[in-house]
Short mmCIF file of C-alpha atoms and ligand atoms in Angstrom, two decimals:
data_model
loop_
_atom_site.label_atom_id
_atom_site.label_comp_id
_atom_site.label_asym_id
_atom_site.label_seq_id
_atom_site.Cartn_x
_atom_site.Cartn_y
_atom_site.Cartn_z
CA MET K 1 0.00 0.00 0.00
CA SER K 2 1.33 3.45 -0.90
CA GLU K 3 1.50 6.22 1.69
CA ASP K 4 -1.36 8.05 -0.05
CA ASP K 5 -3.50 4.94 0.16
CA GLN K 6 -2.68 4.62 3.83
CA ASP K 7 -3.69 8.23 4.45
CA GLU K 8 -6.87 7.64 2.50
CA GLY K 9 -7.71 4.93 5.01
CA LEU K 10 -7.49 7.46 7.83
CA LEU K 11 -10.22 9.79 6.60
CA VAL K 12 -13.25 9.87 8.84
CA ALA K 13 -16.63 9.44 7.18
CA LEU K 14 -19.99 10.23 8.73
CA SER K 15 -22.29 7.22 8.83
CA ALA K 16 -25.96 6.87 9.73
CA HIS K 17 -25.09 5.63 13.25
CA PRO K 18 -25.78 8.50 15.69
CA LEU K 19 -23.08 7.46 18.16
CA GLN K 20 -20.48 7.01 15.41
CA ARG K 21 -21.38 10.51 14.24
CA VAL K 22 -20.95 11.99 17.72
CA GLY K 23 -17.58 10.22 17.95
CA ALA K 24 -16.51 11.43 14.49
CA TYR K 25 -17.27 15.02 15.46
CA ALA K 26 -15.39 14.46 18.71
CA LEU K 27 -12.32 13.28 16.75
CA ALA K 28 -12.53 16.42 14.62
CA ALA K 29 -12.81 18.62 17.70
CA LEU K 30 -9.89 16.84 19.38
CA ALA K 31 -7.83 17.73 16.30
CA ARG K 32 -9.21 21.30 16.46
CA THR K 33 -11.03 20.89 13.16
CA THR K 34 -14.68 21.79 12.61
CA THR K 35 -15.97 18.79 10.71
CA PRO K 36 -14.98 15.13 10.39
CA GLU K 37 -14.67 15.61 6.63
CA GLY K 38 -12.14 18.36 7.22
CA LEU K 39 -9.96 16.14 9.40
CA SER K 40 -6.55 15.38 7.82
CA ALA K 41 -4.78 12.05 8.21
CA GLU K 42 -2.27 13.80 10.45
CA GLY K 43 -4.99 15.38 12.58
CA PHE K 44 -6.66 11.99 12.86
CA ARG K 45 -3.42 10.32 14.03
CA ASP K 46 -2.87 13.06 16.62
CA ALA K 47 -6.42 12.82 17.96
CA VAL K 48 -6.19 9.03 18.25
CA GLY K 49 -2.78 9.41 19.94
CA THR K 50 -4.30 11.79 22.50
CA ILE K 51 -7.15 9.50 23.45
CA THR K 52 -4.80 6.51 23.73
CA GLU K 53 -2.57 8.47 26.10
CA HIS K 54 -5.60 9.42 28.20
CA ALA K 55 -6.66 5.76 28.30
CA ILE K 56 -3.19 4.80 29.57
CA THR K 57 -3.22 7.53 32.22
CA ALA K 58 -6.58 6.28 33.46
CA ALA K 59 -5.50 2.63 33.40
CA LEU K 60 -2.47 3.40 35.56
CA VAL K 61 -4.75 4.83 38.26
CA ARG K 62 -6.08 1.25 38.63
CA ASP K 63 -8.67 2.18 41.24
CA THR K 64 -11.96 3.70 40.05
CA LYS K 65 -12.59 5.07 43.54
CA SER K 66 -9.33 6.99 43.74
CA GLU K 67 -9.30 10.77 43.49
CA ARG K 68 -8.39 10.71 39.83
CA GLY K 69 -10.37 7.63 38.94
CA PHE K 70 -13.37 9.23 37.27
CA TRP K 71 -12.43 8.48 33.67
CA LEU K 72 -11.47 4.94 34.62
CA LYS K 73 -14.86 4.50 36.25
CA ALA K 74 -16.68 6.08 33.29
CA SER K 75 -14.76 3.84 30.88
CA LEU K 76 -16.61 0.83 32.30
CA SER K 77 -19.72 2.22 30.65
CA PHE K 78 -17.97 2.43 27.27
CA PHE K 79 -15.27 -0.23 27.10
CA PRO K 80 -15.98 -2.85 29.76
CA ASN K 81 -13.35 -5.58 30.23
CA SER K 82 -10.93 -3.71 28.02
CA LYS K 83 -7.20 -3.48 28.70
CA MET K 84 -7.90 -0.04 30.10
CA ASN K 85 -9.97 -1.19 33.06
CA HIS K 86 -9.26 -4.91 33.25
CA HIS K 87 -9.53 -6.23 36.78
CA THR K 88 -6.10 -7.86 36.50
CA ASN K 89 -4.49 -4.42 36.09
CA ALA K 90 -4.36 -4.11 39.88
CA ARG K 91 -1.46 -6.55 40.03
CA ARG K 92 0.31 -5.59 36.81
CA GLU K 93 3.37 -3.39 36.35
CA ASP K 94 2.91 0.05 34.77
CA GLU K 95 4.88 -0.95 31.68
CA GLU K 96 2.77 -4.01 31.15
CA ILE K 97 -0.45 -1.98 31.35
CA ARG K 98 0.91 0.67 29.00
CA ALA K 99 1.84 -1.95 26.42
CA ALA K 100 -1.52 -3.71 26.75
CA VAL K 101 -3.55 -0.52 26.26
CA ARG K 102 -1.41 0.51 23.28
CA LEU K 103 -1.86 -2.90 21.71
CA TRP K 104 -5.62 -2.74 22.23
CA ARG K 105 -5.80 0.71 20.61
CA ARG K 106 -3.38 -0.03 17.74
CA GLU K 107 -4.56 -0.16 14.14
CA PRO K 108 -4.74 -3.85 13.14
CA GLU K 109 -2.06 -5.02 10.72
CA TYR K 110 -2.97 -4.99 7.05
CA GLY K 111 -2.53 -8.75 6.75
CA ALA K 112 -4.91 -9.41 9.64
CA ARG K 113 -7.89 -7.72 8.02
CA PRO K 114 -10.97 -9.78 7.32
CA GLY K 115 -11.60 -8.64 3.73
CA VAL K 116 -15.13 -7.41 4.40
CA ALA K 117 -16.70 -3.97 4.28
CA CYS K 118 -17.26 -1.72 7.30
CA VAL K 119 -20.95 -2.05 8.23
CA LEU K 120 -21.20 1.68 8.78
CA CYS K 121 -19.37 3.31 5.87
CA GLY K 122 -18.63 0.49 3.40
CA ARG K 123 -14.85 0.91 3.32
CA ALA K 124 -12.49 -1.96 4.11
CA ALA K 125 -12.98 -3.19 7.67
CA VAL K 126 -9.98 -3.80 9.92
CA GLY K 127 -11.74 -6.43 12.03
CA PHE K 128 -14.86 -7.43 13.91
CA PHE K 129 -15.61 -5.56 17.11
CA GLY K 130 -17.89 -6.30 20.00
CA LYS K 131 -18.84 -4.80 23.27
CA VAL K 132 -15.30 -4.10 24.47
CA ASP K 133 -14.93 -1.46 21.74
CA VAL K 134 -18.42 -0.38 20.70
CA PRO K 135 -21.57 0.34 22.72
CA LEU K 136 -23.72 -2.35 21.16
CA ALA K 137 -26.91 -1.00 22.63
CA GLU K 138 -28.69 -4.31 22.49
CA SER K 139 -30.93 -5.78 25.10
CA ASP K 140 -29.67 -7.13 28.41
CA LEU K 141 -30.04 -10.63 27.03
CA TYR K 142 -27.03 -10.18 24.80
CA ARG K 143 -24.85 -8.40 27.26
CA ASN K 144 -21.23 -9.19 27.79
CA ASN K 145 -20.90 -11.10 24.56
CA THR K 146 -21.83 -11.14 20.95
CA PRO K 147 -24.07 -13.98 19.88
CA ARG K 148 -22.39 -17.34 19.37
CA GLY K 149 -20.77 -17.66 15.97
CA HIS K 150 -20.96 -13.92 15.48
CA LEU K 151 -17.73 -11.97 15.60
CA GLY K 152 -19.22 -8.54 16.17
CA MET K 153 -19.46 -5.52 13.92
CA ALA K 154 -17.13 -5.20 10.94
CA LEU K 155 -15.61 -1.75 11.23
CA CYS K 156 -12.99 0.28 9.40
CA TRP K 157 -10.28 2.00 11.43
CA PRO K 158 -11.77 5.54 11.38
CA CYS K 159 -15.24 4.27 12.36
CA LEU K 160 -13.74 2.22 15.18
CA CYS K 161 -11.76 5.25 16.38
CA SER K 162 -14.95 7.32 16.29
CA PHE K 163 -16.28 4.98 18.98
CA TYR K 164 -13.02 5.37 20.94
CA ALA K 165 -13.56 9.15 20.80
CA LEU K 166 -17.28 8.94 21.61
CA PRO K 167 -16.87 9.60 25.37
CA TYR K 168 -15.37 13.01 24.59
CA GLY K 169 -18.59 14.04 22.85
CA CYS K 170 -20.87 12.91 25.70
CA ARG K 171 -21.96 14.33 29.00
CA LEU K 172 -20.27 11.82 31.29
CA THR K 173 -21.89 10.85 34.54
CA GLY K 174 -19.84 7.87 35.65
CA GLY K 175 -22.91 5.77 34.86
CA PRO K 176 -25.05 6.05 31.71
CA SER K 177 -23.75 8.69 29.30
CA ILE K 178 -25.77 11.41 27.62
CA ALA K 179 -25.24 12.15 23.94
CA LEU K 180 -27.03 14.65 21.80
CA HIS K 181 -27.50 13.95 18.12
CA SER K 182 -28.95 15.87 15.20
CA TRP K 183 -28.84 15.76 11.41
CA ASP K 184 -28.06 19.47 11.53
CA GLU K 185 -24.32 19.25 10.93
CA ARG K 186 -23.57 22.74 12.16
CA PHE K 187 -25.33 22.01 15.43
CA MET K 188 -23.33 18.79 15.78
CA ALA K 189 -20.04 20.56 15.12
CA ARG K 190 -20.67 23.31 17.67
CA THR K 191 -22.30 21.20 20.36
CA VAL K 192 -19.78 18.38 20.24
CA SER K 193 -16.80 20.72 20.13
CA ARG K 194 -18.04 22.55 23.24
CA ARG K 195 -18.40 19.23 25.01
CA VAL K 196 -14.95 18.03 23.88
CA GLU K 197 -13.38 21.27 25.08
CA ARG K 198 -14.52 20.50 28.59
CA ASN K 199 -14.10 16.72 28.53
CA ARG K 200 -10.54 16.64 27.21
CA GLN K 201 -9.36 18.22 30.45
CA LEU K 202 -11.63 16.24 32.74
CA ILE K 203 -10.69 12.97 31.04
CA ALA K 204 -6.97 13.77 31.10
CA LEU K 205 -7.17 14.49 34.83
CA GLY K 206 -9.67 11.74 35.64
CA LEU K 207 -11.95 14.23 37.37
CA PRO K 208 -15.75 14.40 37.20
CA ASP K 209 -17.59 17.50 36.04
CA SER K 210 -18.24 19.58 39.12
CA ARG K 211 -21.53 20.83 37.72
CA ALA K 212 -24.48 18.69 38.62
CA ILE K 213 -26.92 17.41 36.02
CA ARG K 214 -30.44 18.51 36.84
CA ALA K 215 -31.99 16.08 34.37
CA LYS K 216 -30.75 14.51 31.18
CA GLU K 217 -33.30 16.45 29.14
CA VAL K 218 -31.86 19.70 30.48
CA VAL K 219 -28.56 18.84 28.77
CA ALA K 220 -30.45 19.10 25.47
CA LEU K 221 -32.26 22.29 26.41
CA GLN K 222 -28.96 23.92 27.35
CA ALA K 223 -27.33 22.90 24.07
CA LEU K 224 -30.25 24.29 22.08
CA ARG K 225 -30.10 27.58 23.91
CA ASP K 226 -26.34 27.81 23.35
CA HIS K 227 -26.63 27.32 19.60
CA GLU K 228 -26.31 30.47 17.47
CA ASP K 229 -27.79 29.39 14.14
CA ARG K 230 -31.24 28.38 13.00
CA LEU K 231 -31.70 24.65 13.44
CA THR K 232 -32.35 22.68 10.28
CA ALA K 233 -33.31 19.42 12.01
CA GLY K 234 -34.69 18.12 15.27
CA VAL K 235 -32.55 16.65 18.06
CA GLU K 236 -32.28 13.25 19.67
CA LEU K 237 -31.20 12.60 23.20
CA LEU K 238 -29.42 9.27 23.63
CA VAL K 239 -28.77 7.93 27.08
CA PHE K 240 -26.75 4.74 26.97
CA SER K 241 -24.54 2.43 28.89
CA ASN K 242 -22.36 -0.42 27.71
CA ASN K 243 -21.71 -1.52 31.25
CA ASN K 244 -21.57 -5.20 32.20
CA ARG K 245 -24.24 -4.65 34.78
CA GLY K 246 -26.81 -3.50 32.24
CA GLN K 247 -26.56 -2.53 28.64
CA THR K 248 -29.06 0.20 27.90
CA LEU K 249 -30.04 2.69 25.27
CA GLU K 250 -32.87 5.16 25.61
CA ILE K 251 -33.71 7.59 22.83
CA GLN K 252 -35.97 10.63 23.06
CA SER K 253 -36.65 12.90 20.11
CA MET K 254 -37.70 16.48 19.66
CA ASP K 255 -38.93 17.82 16.32
CA GLN K 256 -37.25 20.73 14.60
CA PRO K 257 -39.98 23.38 15.18
CA LEU K 258 -39.94 22.94 18.95
CA ALA K 259 -36.14 22.67 19.10
CA GLU K 260 -35.88 25.88 17.10
CA TRP K 261 -38.46 27.62 19.31
CA LEU K 262 -36.49 26.70 22.44
CA ARG K 263 -33.28 27.91 20.81
CA ARG K 264 -34.87 31.22 19.96
CA SER K 265 -36.11 31.61 23.53
CA ALA K 266 -32.51 32.45 24.37
CA ARG K 267 -31.84 34.61 21.32
CA GLN K 268 -34.66 37.02 20.56
CA PRO K 269 -34.87 39.82 23.16
CA SER K 270 -38.68 39.68 23.53
CA ARG K 271 -38.52 35.91 24.06
CA ARG K 272 -35.61 36.13 26.46
CA ARG K 273 -37.80 38.39 28.56
CA GLY K 274 -40.53 35.76 28.66
CA PHE K 275 -38.21 32.87 29.54
CA PRO K 276 -38.11 33.42 33.36
CA ALA K 277 -41.92 33.34 33.36
CA LEU K 278 -41.83 30.19 31.22
CA LEU K 279 -39.70 28.53 33.90
CA ARG K 280 -41.97 29.83 36.67
CA ALA K 281 -44.93 28.40 34.77
CA HIS K 282 -43.23 24.99 34.80
CA SER K 283 -41.91 25.05 38.35
CA THR K 284 -43.51 22.63 40.82
CA PRO K 285 -42.80 22.20 44.54
CA ASP K 286 -40.68 19.12 43.89
CA ARG K 287 -38.92 20.16 40.69
CA PRO K 288 -37.41 23.28 39.15
CA GLY K 289 -39.15 24.69 36.08
CA VAL K 290 -36.21 23.95 33.82
CA VAL K 291 -36.52 20.20 34.41
CA ASN K 292 -40.27 20.14 33.75
CA LEU K 293 -39.89 22.35 30.68
CA ALA K 294 -37.12 20.18 29.21
CA ARG K 295 -39.13 17.01 29.84
CA ASN K 296 -42.30 18.47 28.35
CA ALA K 297 -40.29 19.49 25.30
CA PHE K 298 -39.50 15.84 24.59
CA ARG K 299 -43.04 14.74 25.26
CA SER K 300 -45.34 17.28 23.63
CA PRO K 301 -45.54 21.02 22.90
CA GLU K 302 -49.16 20.92 24.10
CA LEU K 303 -47.89 20.31 27.63
CA ILE K 304 -45.83 23.51 27.45
CA ALA K 305 -48.80 25.51 26.17
CA GLY K 306 -50.93 24.03 28.98
CA ALA K 307 -48.42 25.02 31.67
CA CYS K 308 -48.31 28.59 30.32
CA ALA K 309 -52.11 28.86 30.25
CA ARG K 310 -52.37 27.59 33.85
CA TYR K 311 -49.78 30.08 35.04
CA LEU K 312 -51.54 32.99 33.34
CA ALA K 313 -54.91 31.93 34.74
CA LYS K 314 -53.36 31.90 38.20
CA ARG K 315 -52.08 35.45 37.82
CA LEU K 316 -55.44 36.61 36.50
CA ASP K 317 -57.07 35.10 39.52
CA GLN K 318 -55.06 37.56 41.57
CA GLY K 319 -56.36 40.37 39.39
CA VAL K 320 -52.82 41.17 38.33
CA VAL K 321 -51.47 41.49 34.82
CA GLY K 322 -47.77 42.16 35.14
CA ALA K 323 -45.00 42.34 32.58
CA ASP K 324 -44.03 38.72 33.26
CA ALA K 325 -47.52 37.53 32.30
CA ALA K 326 -47.57 39.68 29.17
CA ASP K 327 -44.15 38.37 28.10
CA LEU K 328 -45.26 34.80 28.71
CA ALA K 329 -48.44 35.44 26.70
CA GLU K 330 -46.29 36.63 23.80
CA LEU K 331 -44.11 33.53 24.07
CA SER K 332 -47.24 31.33 24.13
CA PHE K 333 -48.43 32.86 20.86
CA SER K 334 -45.13 32.12 19.17
CA LEU K 335 -45.38 28.51 20.38
CA VAL K 336 -48.87 28.21 18.98
CA THR K 337 -48.00 29.54 15.53
CA GLU K 338 -44.45 28.20 15.08
CA VAL K 339 -44.62 24.84 16.80
CA MET K 340 -48.25 23.80 17.01
CA ARG K 341 -48.81 25.24 13.54
CA MET K 342 -52.21 26.66 14.33
CA ASN K 343 -53.90 28.39 11.44
CA GLN K 344 -52.87 32.06 11.41
CA ASN K 345 -56.38 33.33 10.57
CA GLU K 346 -57.77 31.52 13.56
CA VAL K 347 -55.05 32.89 15.80
CA ASP K 348 -55.82 36.39 14.53
CA GLU K 349 -59.54 35.94 15.19
CA ILE K 350 -58.92 34.82 18.76
CA ARG K 351 -56.46 37.64 19.32
CA SER K 352 -58.97 40.22 18.22
CA ALA K 353 -61.72 38.69 20.38
CA GLY K 354 -59.23 38.83 23.27
CA ALA K 355 -58.51 42.49 22.55
CA GLN K 356 -62.24 43.30 22.74
CA VAL K 357 -62.69 41.42 26.01
CA ALA K 358 -59.59 43.16 27.40
CA ALA K 359 -61.00 46.56 26.38
CA TRP K 360 -64.24 45.75 28.16
CA LEU K 361 -62.38 44.65 31.32
CA ALA K 362 -60.11 47.71 31.19
CA ALA K 363 -63.17 49.98 31.00
CA GLU K 364 -64.61 48.23 34.06
CA ASN K 365 -61.21 48.56 35.77
CA SER K 366 -62.10 45.86 38.27
CA ALA K 367 -60.02 42.90 39.40
CA GLY K 368 -63.26 41.28 40.54
CA LYS K 369 -64.62 41.35 36.98
CA LEU K 370 -61.33 39.97 35.66
CA ARG K 371 -61.50 37.10 38.15
CA GLU K 372 -65.06 36.44 37.15
CA PHE K 373 -64.07 36.18 33.49
CA ASN K 374 -61.04 34.03 34.31
CA ALA K 375 -63.18 31.63 36.34
CA THR K 376 -65.36 30.94 33.30
CA LEU K 377 -62.41 29.17 31.67
CA LYS K 378 -63.09 26.17 33.87
CA GLU K 379 -66.51 25.61 32.35
CA GLN K 380 -67.30 26.34 28.75
CA LYS K 381 -71.00 26.92 29.43
CA ARG K 382 -70.14 29.71 31.81
CA MET K 383 -67.69 31.31 29.42
CA ARG K 384 -70.21 31.11 26.65
CA HIS K 385 -72.87 32.72 28.79
CA TRP K 386 -70.48 35.42 30.02
CA LEU K 387 -69.48 36.39 26.49
CA MET K 388 -73.07 36.40 25.19
CA ARG K 389 -74.22 38.53 28.08
CA ARG K 390 -71.40 41.09 27.64
CA ASN K 391 -71.99 41.08 23.91
CA ILE K 392 -75.58 42.20 24.36
CA ASP K 393 -74.59 44.75 27.03
CA THR K 394 -72.03 46.40 24.79
CA LEU K 395 -74.47 46.52 21.89
CA LEU K 396 -77.08 48.22 24.07
CA ALA K 397 -74.70 50.57 25.84
CA PRO K 398 -71.40 51.10 24.00
CA VAL K 399 -68.31 50.76 26.20
CA PRO K 400 -65.39 53.10 25.53
CA GLY K 401 -62.59 51.23 23.77
CA VAL K 402 -64.81 48.38 22.58
CA ASP K 403 -65.57 48.67 18.87
CA GLY K 404 -68.62 46.85 17.59
CA PRO K 405 -69.69 43.50 19.05
CA LEU K 406 -67.55 42.01 21.77
CA ILE K 407 -67.31 38.81 19.84
CA THR K 408 -68.25 37.89 16.25
CA ASP K 409 -70.07 34.79 15.07
CA ASP K 410 -66.88 33.36 13.58
CA GLN K 411 -65.01 33.85 16.82
CA PHE K 412 -67.85 32.31 18.75
CA ARG K 413 -67.72 29.26 16.53
CA LEU K 414 -63.96 28.86 17.06
CA LEU K 415 -64.45 28.93 20.81
CA PHE K 416 -67.55 26.79 21.29
CA ASP K 417 -68.55 24.85 18.20
CA PRO K 418 -68.48 21.13 19.07
CA GLU K 419 -67.30 20.52 15.49
CA VAL K 420 -64.15 22.54 16.18
CA GLU K 421 -61.73 20.00 17.54
CA GLN K 422 -59.44 22.45 19.32
CA ALA K 423 -62.18 24.65 20.79
CA TRP K 424 -60.98 24.07 24.39
CA PHE K 425 -57.50 25.15 23.35
CA HIS K 426 -58.91 28.23 21.61
CA ARG K 427 -60.61 29.21 24.87
CA GLN K 428 -57.25 29.00 26.68
CA LEU K 429 -55.76 31.09 23.94
CA LEU K 430 -58.50 33.67 24.39
CA VAL K 431 -57.40 34.10 27.99
CA VAL K 432 -53.78 34.44 26.83
CA SER K 433 -54.85 37.17 24.38
CA VAL K 434 -56.72 38.99 27.12
CA VAL K 435 -53.60 38.98 29.32
CA ARG K 436 -51.44 40.36 26.56
CA ARG K 437 -53.82 43.17 25.70
CA LEU K 438 -54.67 44.12 29.28
CA HIS K 439 -50.99 44.65 29.94
CA GLU K 440 -50.74 46.92 26.89
CA LEU K 441 -53.70 48.89 28.21
CA GLY K 442 -51.92 49.34 31.54
CA PHE K 443 -54.63 47.54 33.53
CA THR K 444 -54.09 48.20 37.26
CA PRO K 445 -57.41 47.96 39.10
CA ALA K 446 -57.54 49.30 42.62
CA ASP K 447 -58.94 46.04 43.99
CA ARG K 448 -56.10 43.80 42.75
CA ALA K 449 -54.51 41.41 45.21
CA GLN K 450 -51.35 42.32 47.03
CA VAL K 451 -48.97 40.08 45.18
CA ALA K 452 -45.31 39.80 45.99
CA ALA K 453 -43.89 42.73 44.09
CA ASP K 454 -40.72 40.85 43.44
CA LEU K 455 -41.58 37.76 41.45
CA ALA K 456 -37.94 36.84 41.28
CA ALA K 457 -38.08 36.16 45.03
CA GLU K 458 -40.38 33.24 44.24
CA ASP K 459 -38.02 31.74 41.68
CA ASN K 460 -36.59 28.30 42.20
CA ASP K 461 -32.83 28.52 42.94
CA GLU K 462 -31.97 25.98 40.28
CA ASP K 463 -33.93 27.93 37.68
CA VAL K 464 -32.05 31.08 38.62
CA ALA K 465 -28.77 29.19 38.23
CA PHE K 466 -29.87 27.89 34.84
CA MET K 467 -30.80 31.36 33.63
CA LYS K 468 -27.40 32.63 34.70
CA GLY K 469 -25.95 30.22 32.21
CA GLU K 470 -24.71 27.42 34.41
CA GLU K 471 -24.76 24.24 32.49
CA SER K 472 -27.15 21.30 32.67
ZN1 ZN O 501 -16.36 2.71 8.51
#
């Protein structure tokens, strides 16, 4: 083989395997290159050299419980029974361990290759690899071995090394690891390189990340909020372990519109303003808002809209329409149009009905009347009656600020027609519109409740820490 051919064999290709892709980006980042395709043969050799040296350093610690044993401990979830963490290392000499790890991580000789294609990228494989080298992510039934008569996955050298580099692209916990994947290549490049930047030091030193993980889903939320560019694809959260005690893989997905909406919540000034209220809306006595928000994001955008509506209803019940509620109302509208893809005409109709109701309430200038309206949300018959009643009143005796009927036939249909599938949701949205408009009108009735002036004092400490930019 010529030298050029050899170098050709060191080029990293992106496959369809999410974990190989995370590892390939990690290799690129370790070589200070943006993309795996841009990684030179030399950069590849250097990156592989670095991770081998780190593996040796960890192996020489021998004890996973020692002060610098974090990477050794974490390696059990990636490369169990490997030369790096083999139980016999305790009684071996340093030199012996060094040689064994190097041998394990060395590119197989040309003559020893099996003559088959890599299952991931189709280039010539250098061997078959099982659980010691690759998280197989199969069920517990197959753990600790590959099925009888099966040699493992045929992999080429760069694909195999992508798996060796995988830990650098993950949030390491010591137990199951958290990886974030997307088909948006720019997102992958930025997110993995940030992670590698931090991990290369922690892994070299064998120290755990001092920052606690609030929930695995929050790792994804943080990454989305850190990303500068528009997302072109959704994200997947992979939580996996290759450990002998239980081989697991759990995947959660978030579609592009919601991922992009969450990203923008950190970027656009008006949405940034609404974010603290979004966290407050999700906060429960047992969990910070950021955890509930991140979990809801992987389950359904409807759950986020529901939490916002409940929070706004609670504030209305106090007869108070503050800036935080108005900002959250604005954020709710963007969720409804960008993520839930509600018809824009219908949104506009509900917004204008909300503006009329708000004008009527502002003219009354009474927190009691606002509470009364808010309470109708619980029962559609009552809301229907309330709106019909006020409609007639305003037609008989015009109210300043209210133009024409309080509510039109079309709007009425959107809110109450049994044929309209989302009518209940439209009613929630009506309340959101009322909040938004009342704030614009400067609604401050004399009989409003004495509410803690400083909402921030009610914030959950962990949410405050998250907003300050502390990670996951
Ligand atoms: Zn390959």
